[in-house]
JSON list of C-alpha atoms in Angstrom, two decimals:
[
{"chain": "I", "resi": 1318, "resn": "UNK", "atom": "CA", "xyz": [-11.22, 5.82, 6.64]},
{"chain": "I", "resi": 1319, "resn": "UNK", "atom": "CA", "xyz": [-14.19, 4.02, 7.31]},
{"chain": "I", "resi": 1320, "resn": "UNK", "atom": "CA", "xyz": [-15.10, 6.38, 9.75]},
{"chain": "I", "resi": 1321, "resn": "UNK", "atom": "CA", "xyz": [-13.29, 9.20, 8.88]},
{"chain": "I", "resi": 1322, "resn": "UNK", "atom": "CA", "xyz": [-15.07, 11.65, 11.74]},
{"chain": "I", "resi": 1323, "resn": "UNK", "atom": "CA", "xyz": [-14.92, 8.14, 14.83]},
{"chain": "I", "resi": 1324, "resn": "UNK", "atom": "CA", "xyz": [-11.17, 9.09, 13.58]},
{"chain": "I", "resi": 1325, "resn": "UNK", "atom": "CA", "xyz": [-10.95, 12.28, 14.65]},
{"chain": "I", "resi": 1326, "resn": "UNK", "atom": "CA", "xyz": [-13.14, 12.53, 17.93]},
{"chain": "I", "resi": 1327, "resn": "UNK", "atom": "CA", "xyz": [-15.63, 14.11, 16.05]},
{"chain": "I", "resi": 1328, "resn": "UNK", "atom": "CA", "xyz": [-18.17, 11.21, 17.01]},
{"chain": "I", "resi": 1329, "resn": "UNK", "atom": "CA", "xyz": [-17.67, 7.87, 18.94]},
{"chain": "I", "resi": 1330, "resn": "UNK", "atom": "CA", "xyz": [-19.98, 5.54, 16.52]},
{"chain": "I", "resi": 1331, "resn": "UNK", "atom": "CA", "xyz": [-18.15, 3.81, 13.42]},
{"chain": "I", "resi": 1332, "resn": "UNK", "atom": "CA", "xyz": [-15.01, 2.43, 13.97]},
{"chain": "I", "resi": 1333, "resn": "UNK", "atom": "CA", "xyz": [-11.60, 4.25, 13.18]},
{"chain": "I", "resi": 1334, "resn": "UNK", "atom": "CA", "xyz": [-10.78, 1.45, 10.28]},
{"chain": "I", "resi": 1335, "resn": "UNK", "atom": "CA", "xyz": [-8.75, 1.05, 7.04]},
{"chain": "I", "resi": 1336, "resn": "UNK", "atom": "CA", "xyz": [-11.02, -0.56, 3.74]},
{"chain": "I", "resi": 1337, "resn": "UNK", "atom": "CA", "xyz": [-8.20, 0.07, 1.53]},
{"chain": "I", "resi": 1338, "resn": "UNK", "atom": "CA", "xyz": [-4.80, 1.49, 0.46]},
{"chain": "I", "resi": 1339, "resn": "UNK", "atom": "CA", "xyz": [-2.82, 2.45, -3.00]},
{"chain": "I", "resi": 1340, "resn": "UNK", "atom": "CA", "xyz": [0.80, 2.79, -2.21]},
{"chain": "I", "resi": 1341, "resn": "UNK", "atom": "CA", "xyz": [2.70, 4.54, -4.22]},
{"chain": "I", "resi": 1342, "resn": "UNK", "atom": "CA", "xyz": [6.37, 3.63, -4.64]},
{"chain": "I", "resi": 1343, "resn": "UNK", "atom": "CA", "xyz": [8.50, 6.71, -8.10]},
{"chain": "I", "resi": 1344, "resn": "UNK", "atom": "CA", "xyz": [11.85, 5.01, -8.32]},
{"chain": "I", "resi": 1345, "resn": "UNK", "atom": "CA", "xyz": [14.71, 7.11, -10.60]},
{"chain": "I", "resi": 1346, "resn": "UNK", "atom": "CA", "xyz": [17.34, 5.08, -12.01]},
{"chain": "I", "resi": 1347, "resn": "UNK", "atom": "CA", "xyz": [19.40, 4.04, -15.20]},
{"chain": "I", "resi": 1348, "resn": "UNK", "atom": "CA", "xyz": [18.58, 0.11, -14.62]},
{"chain": "I", "resi": 1349, "resn": "UNK", "atom": "CA", "xyz": [16.58, -1.90, -16.27]},
{"chain": "I", "resi": 1350, "resn": "UNK", "atom": "CA", "xyz": [12.89, -2.31, -15.30]},
{"chain": "I", "resi": 1351, "resn": "UNK", "atom": "CA", "xyz": [12.52, -5.82, -15.14]},
{"chain": "I", "resi": 1352, "resn": "UNK", "atom": "CA", "xyz": [15.33, -5.56, -12.54]},
{"chain": "I", "resi": 1353, "resn": "UNK", "atom": "CA", "xyz": [13.58, -3.55, -10.50]},
{"chain": "I", "resi": 1354, "resn": "UNK", "atom": "CA", "xyz": [10.77, -4.93, -10.90]},
{"chain": "I", "resi": 1355, "resn": "UNK", "atom": "CA", "xyz": [12.13, -8.18, -9.79]},
{"chain": "I", "resi": 1356, "resn": "UNK", "atom": "CA", "xyz": [13.51, -6.88, -6.50]},
{"chain": "I", "resi": 1357, "resn": "UNK", "atom": "CA", "xyz": [9.85, -4.40, -5.89]},
{"chain": "I", "resi": 1358, "resn": "UNK", "atom": "CA", "xyz": [8.59, -8.05, -6.17]},
{"chain": "I", "resi": 1359, "resn": "UNK", "atom": "CA", "xyz": [10.56, -9.87, -4.32]},
{"chain": "I", "resi": 1360, "resn": "UNK", "atom": "CA", "xyz": [10.74, -6.93, -1.79]},
{"chain": "I", "resi": 1361, "resn": "UNK", "atom": "CA", "xyz": [6.54, -7.72, -1.63]},
{"chain": "I", "resi": 1362, "resn": "UNK", "atom": "CA", "xyz": [7.39, -11.36, -1.39]},
{"chain": "I", "resi": 1363, "resn": "UNK", "atom": "CA", "xyz": [9.21, -10.66, 2.31]},
{"chain": "I", "resi": 1364, "resn": "UNK", "atom": "CA", "xyz": [7.83, -7.65, 3.98]},
{"chain": "I", "resi": 1365, "resn": "UNK", "atom": "CA", "xyz": [5.76, -8.51, 7.14]},
{"chain": "I", "resi": 1366, "resn": "UNK", "atom": "CA", "xyz": [3.89, -5.78, 6.88]},
{"chain": "I", "resi": 1367, "resn": "UNK", "atom": "CA", "xyz": [2.41, -6.85, 3.36]},
{"chain": "I", "resi": 1368, "resn": "UNK", "atom": "CA", "xyz": [2.01, -9.87, 4.49]},
{"chain": "I", "resi": 1369, "resn": "UNK", "atom": "CA", "xyz": [-0.05, -9.35, 7.64]},
{"chain": "I", "resi": 1370, "resn": "UNK", "atom": "CA", "xyz": [-1.16, -6.12, 5.42]},
{"chain": "I", "resi": 1371, "resn": "UNK", "atom": "CA", "xyz": [-2.76, -8.06, 2.84]},
{"chain": "I", "resi": 1372, "resn": "UNK", "atom": "CA", "xyz": [-5.79, -10.65, 4.22]},
{"chain": "I", "resi": 1373, "resn": "UNK", "atom": "CA", "xyz": [-7.33, -7.76, 6.34]},
{"chain": "I", "resi": 1374, "resn": "UNK", "atom": "CA", "xyz": [-7.31, -4.02, 3.16]},
{"chain": "I", "resi": 1375, "resn": "UNK", "atom": "CA", "xyz": [-7.66, -4.18, 0.14]},
{"chain": "I", "resi": 1376, "resn": "UNK", "atom": "CA", "xyz": [-3.48, -3.61, -0.27]},
{"chain": "I", "resi": 1377, "resn": "UNK", "atom": "CA", "xyz": [-2.91, -1.93, -3.97]},
{"chain": "I", "resi": 1378, "resn": "UNK", "atom": "CA", "xyz": [1.14, -1.62, -4.20]},
{"chain": "I", "resi": 1379, "resn": "UNK", "atom": "CA", "xyz": [2.31, 0.01, -7.13]},
{"chain": "I", "resi": 1380, "resn": "UNK", "atom": "CA", "xyz": [5.70, 0.93, -8.86]},
{"chain": "I", "resi": 1381, "resn": "UNK", "atom": "CA", "xyz": [6.32, 3.88, -11.42]},
{"chain": "I", "resi": 1382, "resn": "UNK", "atom": "CA", "xyz": [9.45, 3.82, -13.17]},
{"chain": "I", "resi": 1383, "resn": "UNK", "atom": "CA", "xyz": [11.05, 6.77, -14.73]},
{"chain": "I", "resi": 1384, "resn": "UNK", "atom": "CA", "xyz": [14.77, 6.85, -16.29]}
]
């Protein structure tokens, strides 16, 4: 949060907004990693939430795969 105290209501100044967001998704699967990565990429390209957030903040979306 840009101004964490403002968001908590502790102070009146500042703006309660995000500058960046990191989302890490952990997936365990027997599927080939390339298939899972392709599905992840396709889902992100169609996501209204991702499309909305990318222009306004530093959005990092990470897929972690374990077999």
